[in-house]
């Protein structure tokens, strides 16, 4: 059924950091364990929020910031580090790469302090060492790589100075603790940066200062001295699609985000509502994308809630999930073969589940696979990459007695729908599909061995590292730590990941082929770098069909691609 509905495209804004504060508060839905999460974020101790892209980590960090700034019982500072990969070239060009990255970390937190002082309405005459204008200047110069212009400063900042500045604020305000909410901190795909960040995270933790950070399964690298569990507690915030309150949470999200007429359309058929909610696999961003695909781009919404339209939309969102996964080939080039083989393994899992579910009734359809332990490190890495992209979720470990122990993974429901995994056929009724999606028998899962997934043989040969060859004679590197070519003696330099990413074509972004071609024909934008350089958005805004909403969205896609 079609309905012509007035709407504001802001409701489709996916990333919480781009949502207006009032909208964020009005649209917020309480996470099933939000009280526990907020208590851990707002009180002492180091915490790590973990989950794939779009599962709500930023929303929770911002909610914690707003709560603390309203209550004024702890001084909170929110910092988003999503542009951290801009600093990565300094590790390749400058022997002081770690120093400048750490300076950038301190400066970004210092910048966040100024915003917090305003939000807390604390007297800005607090005698801080640096002013905000100087901080902005230093940040910009480091991000542009022109650190020579600030080399005359013997020492900009240190952890000690940062701690002293925070203690000044606590003394003036009468508060006793500071909470650092560090968003997108471990999403930079430079291993060196992540090591340096977690050394900072470990060292800044004190009785007065409690750091909290958002991390991602599979792509976060901890320093050798950092131990999850000891140095910080990990909190998984990804909402399980098998939880009893799952549909209620997703339905409330739709109700809060969309006008009443839209919500009525989406919830008219409960079976199709289940299809929409379950196919988003616990990721609010995916839910918004599914609904957005049901609407036409114009000043009013034409929303088609037929099953065919929903399945088509789910297929498009699945492609976004898979694009995030495949982007790891470029963002983590050393693991290129892992990512390629992982895509094949995922297809195998879907095929095996489809065969397993064939001829079973709809109350006993399996959505899980069990991999017999021990799981080799290489295969475990692949499963972590799949989790990062939201393609599967680790659920539990299960003992089968003498038959061994199994790691149980839930497969993304959207792919189960697209691949007709339920019942092994396409001509099933809406109510049957809904039953298969929501009814779980914990004993129904496909048991697999490592050999059944990847075959027999030397696993290290199956999953080789993809190391860049010698630039002079093209001889393959012996290992990632090799400094000189074994053949010609040429010094081996690791290329800048940032430079490689920003020079990629804009077709790498989650945009339709038509929109990519329109942007190229009607503007000077061809690469990711061109979008990042278009700071005033003149080029993007010159493209037909790219208004304020799509300008912000395309810019955020480019930032997320390098972050």
Coordinates of C-alpha atoms in Angstrom, one line a residue:
X1 CA 0.0 0.0 0.0
X2 CA 1.3 3.5 -0.9
X3 CA 0.9 6.5 1.3
X4 CA 1.9 10.1 0.5
X5 CA 3.4 11.5 3.7
X6 CA 5.1 14.7 4.6
X7 CA 8.5 14.3 6.3
X8 CA 11.7 15.8 7.3
X9 CA 14.8 14.0 5.9
X10 CA 16.6 14.5 9.3
X11 CA 14.8 11.4 10.5
X12 CA 17.0 9.3 8.2
X13 CA 20.3 10.7 9.7
X14 CA 22.2 7.5 10.6
X15 CA 25.1 8.7 12.7
X16 CA 24.4 10.1 16.2
X17 CA 27.2 12.7 16.1
X18 CA 25.3 14.4 13.3
X19 CA 22.0 14.5 15.1
X20 CA 20.9 17.7 16.8
X21 CA 20.9 17.5 20.6
X22 CA 17.1 17.9 20.9
X23 CA 16.4 15.4 18.2
X24 CA 18.8 12.9 19.9
X25 CA 16.9 13.2 23.1
X26 CA 13.5 13.0 21.5
X27 CA 14.4 10.0 19.3
X28 CA 16.3 8.1 21.9
X29 CA 15.0 4.6 22.8
X30 CA 16.3 3.0 26.0
X31 CA 18.6 0.2 25.4
X32 CA 17.5 -3.1 27.0
X33 CA 20.4 -2.9 29.5
X34 CA 20.8 0.9 29.3
X35 CA 20.6 1.5 33.1
X36 CA 23.5 -0.8 33.5
X37 CA 25.5 0.8 30.6
X38 CA 24.8 4.3 31.9
X39 CA 25.9 3.4 35.4
X40 CA 29.2 2.1 34.1
X41 CA 29.7 5.0 31.7
X42 CA 28.9 7.7 34.2
X43 CA 30.8 6.3 37.2
X44 CA 34.5 5.4 37.8
X45 CA 36.6 2.8 36.1
X46 CA 37.8 2.3 32.5
X47 CA 35.2 0.8 30.1
X48 CA 35.2 -0.3 26.5
X49 CA 31.9 -0.3 24.5
X50 CA 32.1 -2.9 21.8
X51 CA 29.9 -3.7 18.8
X52 CA 29.8 -3.3 15.0
X53 CA 29.2 -0.1 13.1
X54 CA 25.7 1.4 13.6
X55 CA 24.8 -0.6 16.7
X56 CA 24.4 2.5 18.9
X57 CA 27.8 3.0 20.7
X58 CA 27.9 6.8 19.8
X59 CA 24.3 7.2 20.9
X60 CA 25.1 5.7 24.3
X61 CA 28.2 7.8 24.8
X62 CA 26.4 11.0 23.9
X63 CA 23.5 10.0 26.2
X64 CA 26.0 9.5 29.0
X65 CA 27.6 12.9 28.3
X66 CA 24.2 14.7 28.3
X67 CA 23.2 13.0 31.6
X68 CA 26.4 14.0 33.3
X69 CA 26.3 17.6 32.0
X70 CA 22.7 18.0 33.2
X71 CA 23.4 16.4 36.6
X72 CA 26.8 18.1 37.0
X73 CA 27.9 15.3 39.4
X74 CA 31.0 14.5 37.2
X75 CA 32.8 16.5 34.6
X76 CA 32.4 14.7 31.3
X77 CA 34.3 15.3 28.0
X78 CA 33.1 13.8 24.7
X79 CA 35.7 13.5 21.9
X80 CA 35.2 11.9 18.5
X81 CA 38.5 10.6 16.9
X82 CA 37.0 9.5 13.6
X83 CA 39.6 11.6 11.6
X84 CA 42.6 10.0 13.3
X85 CA 43.8 8.3 10.1
X86 CA 44.8 11.7 8.9
X87 CA 47.7 11.5 11.3
X88 CA 48.8 8.1 10.0
X89 CA 51.1 9.4 7.2
X90 CA 53.3 11.0 9.9
X91 CA 54.3 7.4 11.0
X92 CA 55.7 6.9 7.5
X93 CA 57.3 10.3 6.9
X94 CA 58.4 11.4 10.4
X95 CA 60.4 9.5 13.0
X96 CA 58.3 11.3 15.6
X97 CA 55.0 9.8 14.4
X98 CA 54.0 8.5 17.8
X99 CA 54.8 11.8 19.4
X100 CA 52.6 13.8 17.1
X101 CA 49.8 11.3 17.2
X102 CA 49.8 11.6 21.0
X103 CA 49.9 15.4 20.8
X104 CA 46.9 15.2 18.6
X105 CA 45.1 13.0 21.1
X106 CA 45.8 15.4 23.9
X107 CA 44.8 18.4 21.8
X108 CA 41.5 16.8 20.8
X109 CA 40.6 16.1 24.4
X110 CA 41.7 19.7 25.3
X111 CA 39.3 20.9 22.5
X112 CA 36.5 18.8 24.0
X113 CA 37.2 20.3 27.4
X114 CA 36.3 23.8 26.1
X115 CA 32.9 22.5 24.9
X116 CA 32.3 20.8 28.2
X117 CA 33.1 24.1 30.1
X118 CA 30.3 25.8 28.0
X119 CA 27.8 23.0 28.4
X120 CA 28.4 22.7 32.2
X121 CA 28.2 26.5 32.4
X122 CA 31.5 26.6 34.3
X123 CA 33.3 30.0 34.5
X124 CA 35.5 30.0 31.4
X125 CA 38.0 32.1 33.4
X126 CA 39.5 28.8 34.6
X127 CA 43.2 29.5 34.2
X128 CA 44.0 26.9 31.5
X129 CA 47.4 26.9 29.8
X130 CA 46.1 27.0 26.3
X131 CA 43.3 28.9 24.7
X132 CA 40.8 27.3 22.2
X133 CA 42.1 29.2 19.2
X134 CA 45.6 27.9 19.7
X135 CA 44.3 24.4 20.2
X136 CA 42.4 24.5 16.9
X137 CA 45.5 25.8 15.1
X138 CA 47.7 23.0 16.4
X139 CA 45.1 20.3 15.6
X140 CA 44.8 21.6 12.0
X141 CA 48.5 21.7 11.5
X142 CA 49.1 18.2 12.7
X143 CA 46.2 16.9 10.6
X144 CA 47.7 18.6 7.6
X145 CA 51.1 17.1 8.4
X146 CA 52.8 20.5 8.6
X147 CA 54.3 19.8 12.0
X148 CA 57.5 21.7 11.2
X149 CA 55.6 24.9 11.8
X150 CA 55.1 23.9 15.5
X151 CA 58.5 22.2 16.0
X152 CA 59.7 25.3 17.8
X153 CA 57.4 24.4 20.7
X154 CA 59.5 22.1 22.9
X155 CA 56.5 20.3 24.3
X156 CA 52.9 21.1 23.6
X157 CA 51.1 18.8 26.0
X158 CA 51.6 15.7 28.1
X159 CA 49.4 13.4 30.1
X160 CA 50.7 15.1 33.3
X161 CA 49.7 18.6 32.0
X162 CA 46.3 17.3 30.8
X163 CA 45.7 15.8 34.2
X164 CA 46.6 19.1 35.9
X165 CA 44.2 21.0 33.6
X166 CA 41.4 18.6 34.5
X167 CA 42.1 18.9 38.2
X168 CA 41.9 22.7 37.9
X169 CA 38.4 22.4 36.5
X170 CA 37.4 19.9 39.2
X171 CA 38.6 22.2 41.9
X172 CA 36.7 25.2 40.5
X173 CA 33.5 23.3 39.9
X174 CA 33.5 21.3 43.1
X175 CA 33.2 18.0 41.2
X176 CA 35.5 15.1 42.2
X177 CA 35.8 13.1 39.0
X178 CA 36.2 13.4 35.2
X179 CA 34.9 11.0 32.6
X180 CA 36.5 10.9 29.2
X181 CA 34.1 9.6 26.5
X182 CA 36.4 8.7 23.6
X183 CA 34.4 7.8 20.5
X184 CA 35.7 6.1 17.3
X185 CA 39.0 5.9 19.2
X186 CA 40.0 2.4 18.0
X187 CA 38.6 2.5 14.5
X188 CA 41.7 3.9 12.8
X189 CA 43.1 1.0 10.9
X190 CA 46.7 2.0 11.6
X191 CA 48.0 -0.6 14.1
X192 CA 50.6 1.9 15.4
X193 CA 48.0 4.4 16.2
X194 CA 45.8 1.9 18.1
X195 CA 48.8 0.7 20.1
X196 CA 49.6 4.4 21.1
X197 CA 46.0 5.1 21.9
X198 CA 45.7 2.2 24.3
X199 CA 48.9 3.1 26.0
X200 CA 47.4 6.6 26.6
X201 CA 44.1 5.0 27.7
X202 CA 45.9 2.9 30.3
X203 CA 48.1 5.7 31.6
X204 CA 45.3 8.4 31.8
X205 CA 43.2 6.2 34.1
X206 CA 43.4 7.4 37.7
X207 CA 41.2 7.9 40.8
X208 CA 40.0 11.2 39.3
X209 CA 39.9 10.4 35.6
X210 CA 37.9 7.5 34.1
X211 CA 38.3 6.8 30.3
X212 CA 35.6 5.1 28.3
X213 CA 36.1 4.2 24.6
X214 CA 34.2 2.7 21.7
X215 CA 35.9 -0.3 20.0
X216 CA 35.1 -2.7 17.2
X217 CA 35.3 -6.5 17.1
X218 CA 38.0 -7.8 14.8
X219 CA 39.8 -4.6 13.9
X220 CA 40.9 -3.2 17.3
X221 CA 44.5 -3.8 18.2
X222 CA 45.6 -3.4 21.8
X223 CA 49.1 -2.6 22.9
X224 CA 51.2 -5.4 24.5
X225 CA 50.8 -3.9 28.0
X226 CA 47.0 -3.4 27.7
X227 CA 44.8 -6.3 28.9
X228 CA 41.0 -6.3 28.4
X229 CA 39.4 -7.3 31.7
X230 CA 42.3 -6.0 33.8
X231 CA 42.9 -2.5 32.4
X232 CA 39.3 -2.0 31.2
X233 CA 35.9 -3.8 31.4
X234 CA 34.4 -4.7 28.0
X235 CA 30.6 -4.0 27.5
X236 CA 28.9 -5.5 24.4
X237 CA 26.1 -3.1 23.4
X238 CA 25.0 -5.0 20.3
X239 CA 21.3 -5.9 20.9
X240 CA 20.7 -9.6 20.4
X241 CA 18.1 -10.4 17.8
X242 CA 17.1 -13.4 19.9
X243 CA 16.3 -11.3 23.0
X244 CA 12.6 -11.3 24.1
X245 CA 12.5 -7.5 24.1
X246 CA 14.0 -7.2 20.7
X247 CA 10.9 -6.4 18.6
X248 CA 9.6 -4.0 21.3
X249 CA 12.8 -2.0 21.2
X250 CA 12.9 -1.8 17.3
X251 CA 9.2 -0.9 17.1
X252 CA 9.7 1.9 19.7
X253 CA 12.7 3.2 17.6
X254 CA 10.4 3.4 14.6
X255 CA 7.7 5.1 16.6
X256 CA 10.1 7.7 18.0
X257 CA 11.8 8.5 14.7
X258 CA 9.0 8.7 12.2
X259 CA 5.7 10.7 11.9
X260 CA 2.6 8.9 13.1
X261 CA 1.3 8.2 9.5
X262 CA 4.6 6.5 8.6
X263 CA 4.6 4.5 11.8
X264 CA 1.0 3.3 11.2
X265 CA 2.0 2.1 7.7
X266 CA 5.1 0.3 9.0
X267 CA 3.2 -1.5 11.8
X268 CA -0.1 -2.3 10.0
X269 CA 1.0 -5.9 9.2
X270 CA 2.7 -7.4 12.2
X271 CA 4.3 -10.2 10.2
X272 CA 5.9 -7.7 7.8
X273 CA 7.0 -5.5 10.7
X274 CA 8.8 -8.6 12.1
X275 CA 10.5 -8.9 8.7
X276 CA 11.7 -5.3 8.8
X277 CA 12.9 -5.4 12.4
X278 CA 14.6 -8.8 12.3
X279 CA 16.3 -8.2 9.0
X280 CA 18.1 -5.2 10.6
X281 CA 19.9 -7.7 12.9
X282 CA 20.0 -5.5 16.0
X283 CA 21.6 -2.5 14.2
X284 CA 19.5 0.6 14.3
X285 CA 21.3 2.1 11.3
X286 CA 20.3 -0.9 9.2
X287 CA 16.7 -0.4 10.4
X288 CA 16.7 3.2 9.2
X289 CA 18.2 2.2 5.9
X290 CA 15.6 -0.5 5.3
X291 CA 12.8 2.1 5.9
X292 CA 14.6 4.7 3.8
X293 CA 14.7 2.3 0.8
X294 CA 10.9 2.0 1.1
X295 CA 10.6 5.7 0.5
X296 CA 11.1 7.7 -2.7
X297 CA 13.4 10.8 -2.7
X298 CA 11.1 13.8 -2.8
X299 CA 9.4 16.2 -0.4
X300 CA 6.9 13.6 0.6
X301 CA 7.3 10.0 1.5
X302 CA 5.7 7.3 -0.7
X303 CA 6.1 4.3 1.4
X304 CA 5.6 0.8 0.0
X305 CA 5.2 -1.8 2.8
X306 CA 4.6 -4.8 0.5
X307 CA 6.7 -7.8 1.1
X308 CA 8.4 -7.6 -2.2
X309 CA 9.4 -4.0 -1.5
X310 CA 10.7 -4.9 1.9
X311 CA 12.8 -7.9 0.6
X312 CA 14.2 -5.7 -2.1
X313 CA 15.2 -3.1 0.6
X314 CA 16.7 -5.8 2.8
X315 CA 18.8 -6.9 -0.2
X316 CA 20.1 -3.4 -0.6
X317 CA 21.0 -3.1 3.1
X318 CA 22.7 -6.5 2.9
X319 CA 24.9 -5.1 0.1
X320 CA 25.9 -2.3 2.5
X321 CA 26.9 -4.9 5.2
X322 CA 28.9 -6.8 2.6
X323 CA 30.6 -3.6 1.3
X324 CA 31.7 -2.8 4.9
X325 CA 33.2 -6.3 5.1
X326 CA 34.9 -6.2 1.7
X327 CA 36.3 -2.7 2.5
X328 CA 38.6 -4.5 4.9
X329 CA 40.7 -5.7 2.0
X330 CA 41.8 -2.0 1.5
X331 CA 41.7 -0.9 5.1
X332 CA 43.6 -3.9 6.4
X333 CA 45.6 -4.9 3.3
X334 CA 47.8 -7.4 5.2
X335 CA 44.6 -9.5 5.7
X336 CA 43.4 -9.3 2.1
X337 CA 43.3 -13.1 1.7
X338 CA 41.5 -13.5 5.0
X339 CA 38.7 -11.2 3.9
X340 CA 38.4 -12.9 0.5
X341 CA 38.2 -16.4 1.9
X342 CA 35.9 -15.1 4.6
X343 CA 33.3 -14.1 2.0
X344 CA 33.4 -17.6 0.6
X345 CA 33.1 -19.1 4.1
X346 CA 30.0 -16.9 4.8
X347 CA 28.3 -18.2 1.6
X348 CA 29.1 -21.7 2.7
X349 CA 27.5 -21.1 6.1
X350 CA 24.3 -19.8 4.4
X351 CA 24.2 -22.8 2.0
X352 CA 24.7 -25.3 4.9
X353 CA 21.9 -23.6 7.0
X354 CA 19.6 -23.7 4.0
X355 CA 20.1 -27.4 3.6
X356 CA 19.8 -28.0 7.4
X357 CA 16.4 -26.1 7.5
X358 CA 14.9 -27.9 4.5
X359 CA 11.7 -29.8 5.4
X360 CA 11.8 -28.6 9.0
X361 CA 8.7 -26.9 10.3
X362 CA 8.8 -23.1 10.7
X363 CA 9.0 -23.3 14.5
X364 CA 12.3 -25.2 14.3
X365 CA 14.3 -23.2 11.7
X366 CA 17.9 -22.7 12.6
X367 CA 19.6 -19.3 12.5
X368 CA 22.9 -20.4 14.2
X369 CA 25.9 -22.4 13.4
X370 CA 28.2 -24.2 15.9
X371 CA 31.9 -24.4 15.1
X372 CA 33.7 -27.2 16.9
X373 CA 36.6 -26.0 19.1
X374 CA 39.5 -25.4 19.0
X375 CA 39.2 -22.8 16.2
X376 CA 42.5 -21.9 14.6
X377 CA 43.6 -18.2 15.0
X378 CA 43.3 -17.6 11.3
X379 CA 39.6 -18.7 11.2
X380 CA 38.9 -16.9 14.4
X381 CA 40.2 -13.7 12.8
X382 CA 37.9 -14.2 9.9
X383 CA 34.9 -14.6 12.3
X384 CA 35.9 -11.4 14.0
X385 CA 36.0 -9.5 10.7
X386 CA 32.5 -10.9 9.9
X387 CA 31.3 -9.6 13.3
X388 CA 32.8 -6.2 12.7
X389 CA 30.7 -5.9 9.5
X390 CA 27.5 -7.1 11.3
X391 CA 27.3 -10.3 9.2
X392 CA 27.2 -12.6 12.2
X393 CA 27.2 -12.4 16.0
X394 CA 28.9 -14.5 18.6
X395 CA 26.3 -15.9 21.0
X396 CA 27.7 -18.5 23.4
X397 CA 29.9 -21.5 23.9
X398 CA 28.2 -24.9 24.2
X399 CA 29.4 -28.2 25.5
X400 CA 28.3 -31.4 23.8
X401 CA 30.0 -33.7 26.3
X402 CA 32.3 -36.2 24.6
X403 CA 31.5 -34.6 21.3
X404 CA 33.4 -31.5 22.3
X405 CA 32.7 -27.8 22.7
X406 CA 31.2 -25.5 20.1
X407 CA 31.3 -21.7 19.5
X408 CA 27.8 -20.7 18.5
X409 CA 27.3 -17.8 16.0
X410 CA 24.0 -16.2 14.9
X411 CA 23.9 -15.4 11.2
X412 CA 22.5 -12.1 10.0
X413 CA 18.8 -12.5 9.6
X414 CA 18.7 -10.2 6.5
X415 CA 20.9 -12.6 4.6
X416 CA 18.8 -15.6 5.8
X417 CA 15.8 -13.8 4.2
X418 CA 17.6 -12.9 1.0
X419 CA 19.0 -16.4 0.5
X420 CA 15.6 -18.1 1.3
X421 CA 17.3 -20.1 4.1
X422 CA 14.0 -20.6 6.0
X423 CA 12.3 -23.7 4.7
X424 CA 14.6 -23.8 1.7
X425 CA 12.0 -22.2 -0.6
X426 CA 10.6 -18.9 -1.7
X427 CA 6.8 -19.5 -1.7
X428 CA 6.3 -19.2 2.0
X429 CA 3.5 -17.1 3.5
X430 CA 4.1 -14.0 5.5
X431 CA 3.0 -15.6 8.7
X432 CA 5.3 -18.6 8.1
X433 CA 8.3 -16.3 7.5
X434 CA 7.4 -14.3 10.6
X435 CA 7.3 -17.5 12.6
X436 CA 10.7 -18.7 11.4
X437 CA 12.2 -15.3 12.3
X438 CA 10.8 -15.0 15.8
X439 CA 10.6 -18.6 17.1
X440 CA 13.8 -20.0 18.4
X441 CA 14.7 -23.6 19.4
X442 CA 18.0 -23.3 21.1
X443 CA 18.8 -27.0 20.2
X444 CA 18.5 -26.2 16.5
X445 CA 21.8 -25.2 15.0
X446 CA 24.1 -26.6 12.3
X447 CA 27.2 -28.2 13.8
X448 CA 30.4 -27.8 11.8
X449 CA 34.0 -28.7 12.1
X450 CA 36.9 -26.5 10.9
X451 CA 37.7 -29.0 8.2
X452 CA 34.1 -28.9 6.8
X453 CA 34.5 -25.1 6.3
X454 CA 38.0 -24.8 5.0
X455 CA 39.1 -28.3 4.1
X456 CA 42.3 -30.2 5.1
X457 CA 45.8 -28.8 4.9
X458 CA 48.2 -26.2 6.4
X459 CA 46.0 -23.4 7.5
X460 CA 48.8 -20.8 7.4
X461 CA 49.1 -21.5 3.6
X462 CA 45.4 -21.1 3.2
X463 CA 45.5 -17.7 4.9
X464 CA 48.7 -16.0 3.9
X465 CA 49.5 -12.4 4.9
X466 CA 49.4 -10.0 1.9
X467 CA 52.6 -8.0 2.3
X468 CA 53.7 -5.3 -0.2
X469 CA 56.6 -6.4 -2.3
X470 CA 59.9 -4.6 -2.7
X471 CA 59.3 -1.4 -4.7
X472 CA 62.5 -1.8 -6.6
X473 CA 62.7 -5.5 -7.7
X474 CA 59.1 -6.6 -6.7
X475 CA 60.5 -9.5 -4.5
X476 CA 57.8 -10.6 -1.9
X477 CA 58.6 -9.6 1.7
X478 CA 59.6 -12.4 4.0
X479 CA 57.6 -11.0 6.9
X480 CA 55.8 -7.9 8.1
X481 CA 58.8 -6.9 10.2
X482 CA 61.3 -7.1 7.3
X483 CA 63.2 -3.8 6.9
X484 CA 65.3 -4.6 3.8
X485 CA 64.7 -6.6 0.6
X486 CA 66.2 -10.0 0.8
X487 CA 67.0 -9.9 -2.9
X488 CA 68.4 -6.4 -3.7
X489 CA 68.8 -4.8 -0.2
X490 CA 66.4 -1.9 -0.9
X491 CA 64.9 -0.4 2.2
X492 CA 61.3 -1.5 2.6
X493 CA 58.8 1.3 3.4
X494 CA 55.3 0.5 4.4
X495 CA 53.0 2.7 2.3
X496 CA 50.6 5.1 4.0
X497 CA 47.2 3.5 4.4
X498 CA 45.6 7.0 4.6
X499 CA 47.1 8.0 1.3
X500 CA 45.9 4.8 -0.4
X501 CA 42.4 5.1 0.9
X502 CA 41.8 8.8 0.1
X503 CA 43.1 8.2 -3.5
X504 CA 40.4 5.6 -4.1
X505 CA 37.5 6.4 -6.5
X506 CA 34.2 7.6 -5.0
X507 CA 32.5 4.4 -6.3
X508 CA 34.0 2.8 -3.2
X509 CA 31.4 4.7 -1.1
X510 CA 27.9 3.2 -0.6
X511 CA 26.3 5.3 -3.4
X512 CA 24.3 4.1 -6.4
X513 CA 26.1 3.9 -9.7
X514 CA 23.8 6.7 -11.0
X515 CA 24.7 9.1 -8.2
X516 CA 28.4 8.4 -8.6
X517 CA 28.2 9.1 -12.3
X518 CA 26.2 12.3 -11.7
X519 CA 28.7 13.6 -9.2
X520 CA 31.6 12.9 -11.6
X521 CA 30.0 14.5 -14.5
X522 CA 28.7 17.6 -12.7
X523 CA 31.6 18.4 -10.4
X524 CA 35.4 18.1 -10.1
X525 CA 34.9 15.3 -7.5
X526 CA 36.4 11.9 -8.6
X527 CA 38.2 10.5 -5.5
X528 CA 37.6 10.3 -1.7
X529 CA 40.2 13.0 -1.3
X530 CA 38.2 15.4 -3.5
X531 CA 35.2 15.0 -1.1
X532 CA 37.4 15.6 2.0
X533 CA 38.9 18.7 0.4
X534 CA 35.5 20.1 -0.5
X535 CA 35.2 21.6 3.0
X536 CA 32.7 24.3 1.9
X537 CA 30.7 21.8 0.0
X538 CA 30.5 24.0 -3.1
X539 CA 31.4 21.1 -5.5
X540 CA 28.9 18.6 -3.9
X541 CA 26.1 21.3 -3.8
X542 CA 26.6 22.0 -7.5
X543 CA 25.5 18.4 -8.4
X544 CA 21.8 18.1 -9.3
X545 CA 19.8 16.2 -6.7
X546 CA 22.5 16.8 -3.9
X547 CA 20.9 19.1 -1.4
X548 CA 21.9 19.7 2.3
X549 CA 20.9 16.2 3.4
X550 CA 22.8 14.3 0.7
X551 CA 25.8 16.7 1.1
X552 CA 26.1 15.8 4.7
X553 CA 25.5 12.1 4.0
X554 CA 28.1 11.8 1.3
X555 CA 30.6 13.8 3.4
X556 CA 30.0 11.4 6.3
X557 CA 30.4 8.4 4.1
X558 CA 33.9 9.8 3.0
X559 CA 34.9 10.4 6.6
X560 CA 33.7 7.0 7.7
X561 CA 35.6 5.3 4.8
X562 CA 38.9 6.6 6.1
X563 CA 37.9 6.2 9.8

